[in-house]
PDB file of C-alpha atoms in Angstrom:
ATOM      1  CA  UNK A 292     -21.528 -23.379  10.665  1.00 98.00           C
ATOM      2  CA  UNK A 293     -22.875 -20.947   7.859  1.00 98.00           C
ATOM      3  CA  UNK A 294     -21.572 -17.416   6.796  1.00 98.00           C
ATOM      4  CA  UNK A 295     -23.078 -14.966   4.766  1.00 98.00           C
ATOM      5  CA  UNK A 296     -21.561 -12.258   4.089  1.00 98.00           C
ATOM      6  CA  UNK A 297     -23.893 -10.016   2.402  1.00 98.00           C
ATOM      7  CA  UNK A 298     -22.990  -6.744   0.531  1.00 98.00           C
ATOM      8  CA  UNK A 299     -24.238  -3.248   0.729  1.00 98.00           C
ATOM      9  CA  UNK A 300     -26.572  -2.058  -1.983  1.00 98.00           C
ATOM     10  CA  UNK A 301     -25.890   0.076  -4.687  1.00 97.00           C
ATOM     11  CA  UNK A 302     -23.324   2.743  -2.971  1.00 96.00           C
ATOM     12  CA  UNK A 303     -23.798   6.783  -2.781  1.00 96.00           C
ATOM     13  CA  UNK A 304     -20.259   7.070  -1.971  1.00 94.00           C
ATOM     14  CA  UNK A 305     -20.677  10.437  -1.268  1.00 94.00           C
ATOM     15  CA  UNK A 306     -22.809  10.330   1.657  1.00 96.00           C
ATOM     16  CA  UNK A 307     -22.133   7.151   2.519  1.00 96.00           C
ATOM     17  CA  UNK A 308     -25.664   5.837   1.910  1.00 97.00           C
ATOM     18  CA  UNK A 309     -27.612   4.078  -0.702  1.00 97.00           C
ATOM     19  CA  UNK A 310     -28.536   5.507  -3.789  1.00 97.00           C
ATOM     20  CA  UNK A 311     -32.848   4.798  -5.111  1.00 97.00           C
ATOM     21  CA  UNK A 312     -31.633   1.858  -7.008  1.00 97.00           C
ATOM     22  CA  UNK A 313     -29.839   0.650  -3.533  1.00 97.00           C
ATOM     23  CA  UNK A 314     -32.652   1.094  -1.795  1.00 98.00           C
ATOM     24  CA  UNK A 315     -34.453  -0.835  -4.025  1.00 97.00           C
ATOM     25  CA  UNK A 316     -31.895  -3.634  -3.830  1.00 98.00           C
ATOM     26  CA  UNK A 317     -32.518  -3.644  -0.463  1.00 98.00           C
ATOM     27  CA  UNK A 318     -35.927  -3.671  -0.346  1.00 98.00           C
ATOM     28  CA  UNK A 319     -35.438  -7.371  -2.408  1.00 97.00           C
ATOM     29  CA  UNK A 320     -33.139  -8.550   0.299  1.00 98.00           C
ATOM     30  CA  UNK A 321     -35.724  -9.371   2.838  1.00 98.00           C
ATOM     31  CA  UNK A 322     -37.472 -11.898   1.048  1.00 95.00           C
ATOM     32  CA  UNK A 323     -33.755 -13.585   0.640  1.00 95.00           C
ATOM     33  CA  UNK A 324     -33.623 -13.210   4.186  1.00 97.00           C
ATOM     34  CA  UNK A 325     -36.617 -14.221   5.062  1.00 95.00           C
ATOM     35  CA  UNK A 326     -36.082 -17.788   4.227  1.00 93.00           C
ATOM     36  CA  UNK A 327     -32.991 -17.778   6.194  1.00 95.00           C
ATOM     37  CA  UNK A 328     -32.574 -19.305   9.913  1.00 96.00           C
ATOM     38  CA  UNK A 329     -30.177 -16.594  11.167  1.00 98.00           C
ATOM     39  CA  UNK A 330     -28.158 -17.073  14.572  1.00 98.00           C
ATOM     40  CA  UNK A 331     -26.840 -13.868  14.430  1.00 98.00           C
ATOM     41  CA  UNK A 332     -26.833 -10.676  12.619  1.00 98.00           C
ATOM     42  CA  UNK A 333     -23.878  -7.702  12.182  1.00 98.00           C
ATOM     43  CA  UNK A 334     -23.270  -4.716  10.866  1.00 98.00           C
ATOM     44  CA  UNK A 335     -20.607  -2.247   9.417  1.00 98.00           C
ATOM     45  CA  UNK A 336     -20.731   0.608  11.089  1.00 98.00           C
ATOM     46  CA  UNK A 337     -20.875   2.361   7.620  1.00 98.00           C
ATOM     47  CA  UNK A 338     -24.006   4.097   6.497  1.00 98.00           C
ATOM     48  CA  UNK A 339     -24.710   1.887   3.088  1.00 98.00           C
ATOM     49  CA  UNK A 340     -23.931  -1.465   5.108  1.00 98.00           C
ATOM     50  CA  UNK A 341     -26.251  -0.420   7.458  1.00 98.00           C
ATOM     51  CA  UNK A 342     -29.068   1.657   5.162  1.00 98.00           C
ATOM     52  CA  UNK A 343     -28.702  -2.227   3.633  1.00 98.00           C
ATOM     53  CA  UNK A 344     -29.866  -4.560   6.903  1.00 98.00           C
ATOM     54  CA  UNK A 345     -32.300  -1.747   8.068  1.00 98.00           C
ATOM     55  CA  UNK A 346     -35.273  -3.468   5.761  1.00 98.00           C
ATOM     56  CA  UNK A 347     -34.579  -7.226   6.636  1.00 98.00           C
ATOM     57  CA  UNK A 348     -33.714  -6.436  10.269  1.00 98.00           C
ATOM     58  CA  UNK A 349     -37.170  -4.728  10.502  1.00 98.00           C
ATOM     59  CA  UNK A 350     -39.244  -7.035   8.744  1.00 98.00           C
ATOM     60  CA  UNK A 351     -37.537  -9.817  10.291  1.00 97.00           C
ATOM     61  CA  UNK A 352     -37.824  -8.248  14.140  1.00 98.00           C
ATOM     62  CA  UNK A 353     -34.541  -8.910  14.727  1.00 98.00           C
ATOM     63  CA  UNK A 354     -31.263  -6.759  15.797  1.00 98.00           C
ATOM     64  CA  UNK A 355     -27.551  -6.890  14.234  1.00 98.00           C
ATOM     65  CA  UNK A 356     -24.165  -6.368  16.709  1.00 98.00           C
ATOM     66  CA  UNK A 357     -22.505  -3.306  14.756  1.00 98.00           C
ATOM     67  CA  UNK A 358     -18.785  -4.082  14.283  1.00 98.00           C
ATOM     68  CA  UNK A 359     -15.772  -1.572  13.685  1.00 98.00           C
ATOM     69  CA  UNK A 360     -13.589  -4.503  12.170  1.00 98.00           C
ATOM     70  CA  UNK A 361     -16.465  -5.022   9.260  1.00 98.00           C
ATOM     71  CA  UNK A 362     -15.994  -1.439   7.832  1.00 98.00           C
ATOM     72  CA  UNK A 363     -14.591  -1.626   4.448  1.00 98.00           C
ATOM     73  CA  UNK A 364     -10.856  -1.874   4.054  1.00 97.00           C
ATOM     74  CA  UNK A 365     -10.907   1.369   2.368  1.00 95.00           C
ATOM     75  CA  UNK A 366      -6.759   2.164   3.033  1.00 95.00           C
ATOM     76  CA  UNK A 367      -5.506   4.464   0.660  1.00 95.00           C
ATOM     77  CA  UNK A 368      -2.393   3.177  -1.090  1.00 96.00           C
ATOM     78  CA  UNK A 369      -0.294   4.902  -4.215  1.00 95.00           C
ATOM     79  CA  UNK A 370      -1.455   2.945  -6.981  1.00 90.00           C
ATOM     80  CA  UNK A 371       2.122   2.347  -9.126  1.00 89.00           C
ATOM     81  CA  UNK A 372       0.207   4.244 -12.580  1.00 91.00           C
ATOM     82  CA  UNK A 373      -0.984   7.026 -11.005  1.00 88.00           C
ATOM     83  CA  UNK A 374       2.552   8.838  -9.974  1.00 86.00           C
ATOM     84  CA  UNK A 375       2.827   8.864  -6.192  1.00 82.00           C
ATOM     85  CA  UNK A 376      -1.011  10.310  -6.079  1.00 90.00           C
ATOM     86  CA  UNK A 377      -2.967   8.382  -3.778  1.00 93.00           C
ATOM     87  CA  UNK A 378      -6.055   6.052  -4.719  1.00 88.00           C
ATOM     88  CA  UNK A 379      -9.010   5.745  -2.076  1.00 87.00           C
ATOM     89  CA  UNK A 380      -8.592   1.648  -1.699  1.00 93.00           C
ATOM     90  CA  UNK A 381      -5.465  -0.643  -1.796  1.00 94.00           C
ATOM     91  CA  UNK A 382      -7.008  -3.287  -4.271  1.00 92.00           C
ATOM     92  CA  UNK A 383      -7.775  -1.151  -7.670  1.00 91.00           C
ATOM     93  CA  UNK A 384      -4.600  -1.442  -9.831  1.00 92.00           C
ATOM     94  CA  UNK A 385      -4.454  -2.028 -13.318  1.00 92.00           C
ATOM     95  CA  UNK A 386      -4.073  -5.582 -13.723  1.00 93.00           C
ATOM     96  CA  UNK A 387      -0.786  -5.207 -15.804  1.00 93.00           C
ATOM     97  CA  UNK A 388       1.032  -3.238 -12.810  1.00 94.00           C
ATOM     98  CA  UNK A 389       0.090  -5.924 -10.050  1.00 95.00           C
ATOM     99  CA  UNK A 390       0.687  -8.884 -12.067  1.00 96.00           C
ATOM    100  CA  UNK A 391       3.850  -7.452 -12.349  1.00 96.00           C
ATOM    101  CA  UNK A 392       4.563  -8.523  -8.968  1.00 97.00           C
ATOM    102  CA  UNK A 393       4.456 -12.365  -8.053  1.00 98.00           C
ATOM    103  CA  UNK A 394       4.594 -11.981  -4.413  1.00 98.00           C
ATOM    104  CA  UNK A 395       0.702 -10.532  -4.518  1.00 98.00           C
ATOM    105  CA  UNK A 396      -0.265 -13.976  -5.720  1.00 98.00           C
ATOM    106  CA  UNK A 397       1.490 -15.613  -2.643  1.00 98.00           C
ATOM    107  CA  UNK A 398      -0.481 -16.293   0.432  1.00 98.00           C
ATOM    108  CA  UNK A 399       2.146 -15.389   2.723  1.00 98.00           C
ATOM    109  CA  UNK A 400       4.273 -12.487   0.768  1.00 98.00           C
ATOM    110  CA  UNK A 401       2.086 -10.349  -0.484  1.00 98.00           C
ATOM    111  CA  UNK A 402       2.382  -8.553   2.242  1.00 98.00           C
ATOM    112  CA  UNK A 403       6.124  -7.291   1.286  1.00 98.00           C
ATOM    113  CA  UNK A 404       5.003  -5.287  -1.741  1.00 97.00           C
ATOM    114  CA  UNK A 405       6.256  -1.900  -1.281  1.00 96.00           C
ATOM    115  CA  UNK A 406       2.793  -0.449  -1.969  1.00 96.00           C
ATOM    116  CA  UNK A 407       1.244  -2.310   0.515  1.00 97.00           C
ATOM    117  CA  UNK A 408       3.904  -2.234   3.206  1.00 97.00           C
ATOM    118  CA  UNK A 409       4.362   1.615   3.018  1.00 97.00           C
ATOM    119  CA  UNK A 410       0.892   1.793   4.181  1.00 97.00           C
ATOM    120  CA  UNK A 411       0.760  -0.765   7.047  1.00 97.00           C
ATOM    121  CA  UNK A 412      -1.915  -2.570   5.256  1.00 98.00           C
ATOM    122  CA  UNK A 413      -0.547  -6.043   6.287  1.00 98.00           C
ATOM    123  CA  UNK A 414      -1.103  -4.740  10.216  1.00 98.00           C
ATOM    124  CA  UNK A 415      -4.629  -3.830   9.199  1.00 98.00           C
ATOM    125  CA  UNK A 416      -5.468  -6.987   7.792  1.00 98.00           C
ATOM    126  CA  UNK A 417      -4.399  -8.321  11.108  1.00 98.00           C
ATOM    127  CA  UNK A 418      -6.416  -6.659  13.026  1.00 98.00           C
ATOM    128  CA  UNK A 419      -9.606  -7.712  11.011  1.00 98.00           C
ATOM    129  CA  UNK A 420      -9.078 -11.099  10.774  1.00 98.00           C
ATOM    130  CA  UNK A 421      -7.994 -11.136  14.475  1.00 98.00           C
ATOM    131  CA  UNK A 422     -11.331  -9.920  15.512  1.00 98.00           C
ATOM    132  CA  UNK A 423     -13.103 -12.443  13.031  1.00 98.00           C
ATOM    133  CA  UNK A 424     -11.029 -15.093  14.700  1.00 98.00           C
ATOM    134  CA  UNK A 425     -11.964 -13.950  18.147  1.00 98.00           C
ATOM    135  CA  UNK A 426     -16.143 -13.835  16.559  1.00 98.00           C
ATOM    136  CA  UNK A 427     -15.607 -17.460  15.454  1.00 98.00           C
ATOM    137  CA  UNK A 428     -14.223 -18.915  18.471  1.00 98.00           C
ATOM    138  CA  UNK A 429     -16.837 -17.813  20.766  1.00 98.00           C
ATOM    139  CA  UNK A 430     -19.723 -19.772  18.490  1.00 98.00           C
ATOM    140  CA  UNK A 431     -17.283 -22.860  18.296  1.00 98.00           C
ATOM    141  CA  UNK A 432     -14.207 -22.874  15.857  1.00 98.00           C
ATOM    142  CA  UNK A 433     -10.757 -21.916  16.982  1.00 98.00           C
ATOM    143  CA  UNK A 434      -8.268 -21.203  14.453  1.00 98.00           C
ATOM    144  CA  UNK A 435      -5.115 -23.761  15.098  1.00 98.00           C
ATOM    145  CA  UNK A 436      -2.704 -22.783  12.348  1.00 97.00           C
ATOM    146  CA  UNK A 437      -4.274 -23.125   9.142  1.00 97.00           C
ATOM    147  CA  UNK A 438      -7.252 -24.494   9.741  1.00 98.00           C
ATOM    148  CA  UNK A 439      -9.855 -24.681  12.674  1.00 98.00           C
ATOM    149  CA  UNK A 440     -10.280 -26.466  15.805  1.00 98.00           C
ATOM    150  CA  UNK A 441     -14.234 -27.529  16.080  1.00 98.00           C
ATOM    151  CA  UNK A 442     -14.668 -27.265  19.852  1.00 98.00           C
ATOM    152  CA  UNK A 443     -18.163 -26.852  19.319  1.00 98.00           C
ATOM    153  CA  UNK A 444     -19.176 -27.739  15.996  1.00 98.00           C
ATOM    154  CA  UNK A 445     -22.716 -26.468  14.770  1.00 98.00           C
ATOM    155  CA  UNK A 446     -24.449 -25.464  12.382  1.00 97.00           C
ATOM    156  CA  UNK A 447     -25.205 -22.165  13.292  1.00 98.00           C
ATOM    157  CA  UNK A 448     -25.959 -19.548  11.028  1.00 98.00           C
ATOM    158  CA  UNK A 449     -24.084 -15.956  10.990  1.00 98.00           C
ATOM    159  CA  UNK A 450     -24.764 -13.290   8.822  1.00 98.00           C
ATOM    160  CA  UNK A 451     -22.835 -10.360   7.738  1.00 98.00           C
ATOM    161  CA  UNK A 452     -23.539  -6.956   6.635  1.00 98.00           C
ATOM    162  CA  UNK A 453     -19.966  -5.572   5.045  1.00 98.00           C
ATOM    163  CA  UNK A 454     -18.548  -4.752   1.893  1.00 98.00           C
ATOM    164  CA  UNK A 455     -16.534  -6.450  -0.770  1.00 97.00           C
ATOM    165  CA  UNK A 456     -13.270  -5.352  -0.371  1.00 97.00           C
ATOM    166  CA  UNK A 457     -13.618  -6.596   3.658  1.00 98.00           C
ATOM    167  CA  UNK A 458     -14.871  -9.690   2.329  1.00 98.00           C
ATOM    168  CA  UNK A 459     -12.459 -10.902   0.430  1.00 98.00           C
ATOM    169  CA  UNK A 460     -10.039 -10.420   3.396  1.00 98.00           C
ATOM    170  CA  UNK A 461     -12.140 -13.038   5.549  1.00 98.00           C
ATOM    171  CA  UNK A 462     -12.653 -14.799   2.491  1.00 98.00           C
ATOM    172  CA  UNK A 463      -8.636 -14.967   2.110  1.00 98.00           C
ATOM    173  CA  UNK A 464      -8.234 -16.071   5.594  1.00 98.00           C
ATOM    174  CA  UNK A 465     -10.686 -18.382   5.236  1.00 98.00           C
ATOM    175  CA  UNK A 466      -8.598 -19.672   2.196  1.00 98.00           C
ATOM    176  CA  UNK A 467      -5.299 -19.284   3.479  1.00 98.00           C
ATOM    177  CA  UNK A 468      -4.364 -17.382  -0.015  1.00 98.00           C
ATOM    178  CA  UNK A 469      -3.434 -13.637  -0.847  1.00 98.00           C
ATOM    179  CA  UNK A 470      -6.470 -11.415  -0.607  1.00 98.00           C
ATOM    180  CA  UNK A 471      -4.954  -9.523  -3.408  1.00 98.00           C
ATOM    181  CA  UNK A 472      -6.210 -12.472  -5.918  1.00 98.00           C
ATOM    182  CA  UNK A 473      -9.825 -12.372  -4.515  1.00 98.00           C
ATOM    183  CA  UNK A 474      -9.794  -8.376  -4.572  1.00 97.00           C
ATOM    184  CA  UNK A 475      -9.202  -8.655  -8.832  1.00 96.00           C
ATOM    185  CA  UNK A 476     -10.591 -12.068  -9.243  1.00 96.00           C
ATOM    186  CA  UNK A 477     -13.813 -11.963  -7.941  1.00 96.00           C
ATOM    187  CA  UNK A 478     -16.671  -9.690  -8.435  1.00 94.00           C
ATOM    188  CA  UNK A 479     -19.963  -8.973  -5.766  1.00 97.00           C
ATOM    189  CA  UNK A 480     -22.686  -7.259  -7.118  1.00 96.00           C
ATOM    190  CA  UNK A 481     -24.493  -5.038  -4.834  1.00 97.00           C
ATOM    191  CA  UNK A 482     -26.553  -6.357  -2.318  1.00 98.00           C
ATOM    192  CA  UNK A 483     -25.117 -10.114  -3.325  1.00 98.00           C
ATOM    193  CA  UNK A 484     -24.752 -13.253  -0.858  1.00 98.00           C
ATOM    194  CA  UNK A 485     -21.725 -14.947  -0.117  1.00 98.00           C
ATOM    195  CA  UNK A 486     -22.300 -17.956   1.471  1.00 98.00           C
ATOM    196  CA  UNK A 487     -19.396 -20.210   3.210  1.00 98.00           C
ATOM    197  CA  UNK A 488     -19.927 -23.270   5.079  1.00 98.00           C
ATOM    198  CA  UNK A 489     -17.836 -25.126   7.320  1.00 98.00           C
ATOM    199  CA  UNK A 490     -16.414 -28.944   6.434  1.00 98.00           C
ATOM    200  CA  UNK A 491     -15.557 -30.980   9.039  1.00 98.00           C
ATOM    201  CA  UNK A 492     -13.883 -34.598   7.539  1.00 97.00           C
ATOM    202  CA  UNK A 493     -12.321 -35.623  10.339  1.00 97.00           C
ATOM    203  CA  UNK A 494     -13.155 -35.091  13.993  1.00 97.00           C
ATOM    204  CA  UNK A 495     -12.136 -31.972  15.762  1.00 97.00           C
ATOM    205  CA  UNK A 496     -10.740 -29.955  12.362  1.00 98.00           C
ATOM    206  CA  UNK A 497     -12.950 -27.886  10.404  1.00 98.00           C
ATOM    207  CA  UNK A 498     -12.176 -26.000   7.203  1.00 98.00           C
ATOM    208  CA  UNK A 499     -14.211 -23.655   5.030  1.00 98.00           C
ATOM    209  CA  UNK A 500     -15.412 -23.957   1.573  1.00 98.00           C
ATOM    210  CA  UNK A 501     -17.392 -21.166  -0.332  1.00 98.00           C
ATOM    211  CA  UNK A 502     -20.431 -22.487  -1.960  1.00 97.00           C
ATOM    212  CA  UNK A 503     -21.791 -19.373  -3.706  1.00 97.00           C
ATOM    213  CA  UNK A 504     -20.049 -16.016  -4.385  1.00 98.00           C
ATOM    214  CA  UNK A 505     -21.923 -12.655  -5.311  1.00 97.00           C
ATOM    215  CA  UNK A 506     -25.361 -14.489  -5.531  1.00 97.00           C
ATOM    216  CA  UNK A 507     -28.267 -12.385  -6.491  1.00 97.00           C
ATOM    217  CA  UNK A 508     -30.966 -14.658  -7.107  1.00 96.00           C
ATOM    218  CA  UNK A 509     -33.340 -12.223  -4.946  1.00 96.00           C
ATOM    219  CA  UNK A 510     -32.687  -9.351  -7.918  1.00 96.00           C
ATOM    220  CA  UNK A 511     -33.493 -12.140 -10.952  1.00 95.00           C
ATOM    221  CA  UNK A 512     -36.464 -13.455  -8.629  1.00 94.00           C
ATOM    222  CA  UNK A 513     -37.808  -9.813  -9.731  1.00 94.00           C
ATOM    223  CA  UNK A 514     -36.391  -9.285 -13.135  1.00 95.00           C
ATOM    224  CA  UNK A 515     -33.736  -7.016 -11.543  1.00 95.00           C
ATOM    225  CA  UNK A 516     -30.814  -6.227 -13.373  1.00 93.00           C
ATOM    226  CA  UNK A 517     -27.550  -6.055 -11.224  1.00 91.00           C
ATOM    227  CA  UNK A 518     -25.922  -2.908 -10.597  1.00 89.00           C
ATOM    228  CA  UNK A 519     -22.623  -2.134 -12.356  1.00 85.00           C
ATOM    229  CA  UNK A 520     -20.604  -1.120  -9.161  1.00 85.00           C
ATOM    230  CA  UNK A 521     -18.830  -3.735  -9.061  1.00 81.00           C
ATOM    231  CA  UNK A 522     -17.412  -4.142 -12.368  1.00 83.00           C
ATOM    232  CA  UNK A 523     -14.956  -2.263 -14.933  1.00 85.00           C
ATOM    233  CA  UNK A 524     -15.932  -2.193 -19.032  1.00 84.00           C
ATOM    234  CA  UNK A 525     -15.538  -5.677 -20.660  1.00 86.00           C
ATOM    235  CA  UNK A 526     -14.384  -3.785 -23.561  1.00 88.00           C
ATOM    236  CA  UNK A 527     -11.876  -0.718 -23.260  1.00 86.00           C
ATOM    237  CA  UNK A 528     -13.455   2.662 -24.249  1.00 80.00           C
ATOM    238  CA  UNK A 529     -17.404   1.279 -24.339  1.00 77.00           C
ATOM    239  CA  UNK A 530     -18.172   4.412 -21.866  1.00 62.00           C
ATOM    240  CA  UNK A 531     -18.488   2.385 -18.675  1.00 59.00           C
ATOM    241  CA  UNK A 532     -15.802   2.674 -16.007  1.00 54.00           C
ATOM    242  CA  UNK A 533     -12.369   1.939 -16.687  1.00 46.00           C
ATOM    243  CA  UNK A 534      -9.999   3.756 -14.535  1.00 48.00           C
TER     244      UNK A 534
END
């Protein structure tokens, strides 16, 4: 089995859409997805995730399932350097506050960091992955502790219209590690492609190995510089974002 997980174009927060260069973005996307053999298609039921597929579902004929669970995990936490004030997503601390904290980098206690747990955001990354699970089983691979049972190994592919906060929480799962290290350590341009693929070694147990992260080959293709929102200054105070 294949996954893409595919991220919205460049965001108008505000009205939850695209902004012209998103648009754009999008526009590139359907070639990408043209040369892909999709199984299935879904959807955030956000506005940019789904301003996003409109072009390549269109062009393509085809139809996504529009899932709840694939919004992004936008949970307001109190980020520690902002003095009790809440910040509009549980992943964007300075990196010198949430290194403080070992248990972020731990696959299994992350969850007990105070900022976290005050805002039930362990329960909430439940739920998603719980309804991911439930998505995976029915084409074939049943989580069994750690890894996956291949009742029905294939090598179908299913594609995913989300957001990159939301994807590094299947991403984690799929890695059995904190999502709090793929949230700072990894970076998805607008309108990127994840791709993951299923390994199967022995008979019957299947695992999942990422084999491209972010790619935006469909934006270079074209001479198309990536869009920024996704990224913080590489050097402090050179007028790009760094809050």
């Amino acid at each position: 089995m294949r996954l893409l997980l595919i991220r919205h174009g460049d965001p108008d927060y505000e009205h939850d859409g695209l902004t012209p260069v998103g648009e754009r973005e999008a526009a590139l996307l359907v070639s990408r997805m043209a040369g892909e053999t999709v199984t299935e298609f879904f959807v955030s039921t956000m506005g940019r995730a789904r301003a996003t597929a409109r072009p390549a579902l269109e062009a393509l004929g085809r139809t996504a399932e529009e899932c709840d669970w694939l919004r992004e995990f936008s949970i307001p936490v109190r980020r520690p350097d902002r003095n009790g004030e809440y910040s509009s997503v549980p992943w964007d601390w300075l990196p010198a506050d949430w290194l403080q904290d070992p248990r972020l980098l731990d696959p299994v206690r992350w969850r007990e960091n105070e900022v976290l747990a005050a805002e039930h955001i362990g329960e909430e990354y439940d739920r998603v992955v719980e309804a991911f699970d439930a998505l995976l089983q029915a084409h074939g691979y049943r989580r069994s502790g750690l890894y996956y049972a291949a009742e029905r190994p294939n090598t179908e592919t299913l594609a995913f219209f989300c957001h990159f906060g939301l994807s590094c929480v299947l991403l984690s799962h799929l890695m059995n590690c904190s999502p709090m290290v793929l949230w700072q350590g990894l970076c998805m341009a607008p309108s990127s492609v994840t791709t993951v693929y299923t390994e199967e070694r022995r008979p019957g147990i299947a695992a999942f190995r990422t084999a491209a992260v972010g790619d935006i080959s469909h934006l270079y293709a074209r001479q198309v510089p990536p869009s920024f929102a996704a990224r913080f200054c590489e050097c402090y105070g050179d007028g790009t974002r760094i809050d």
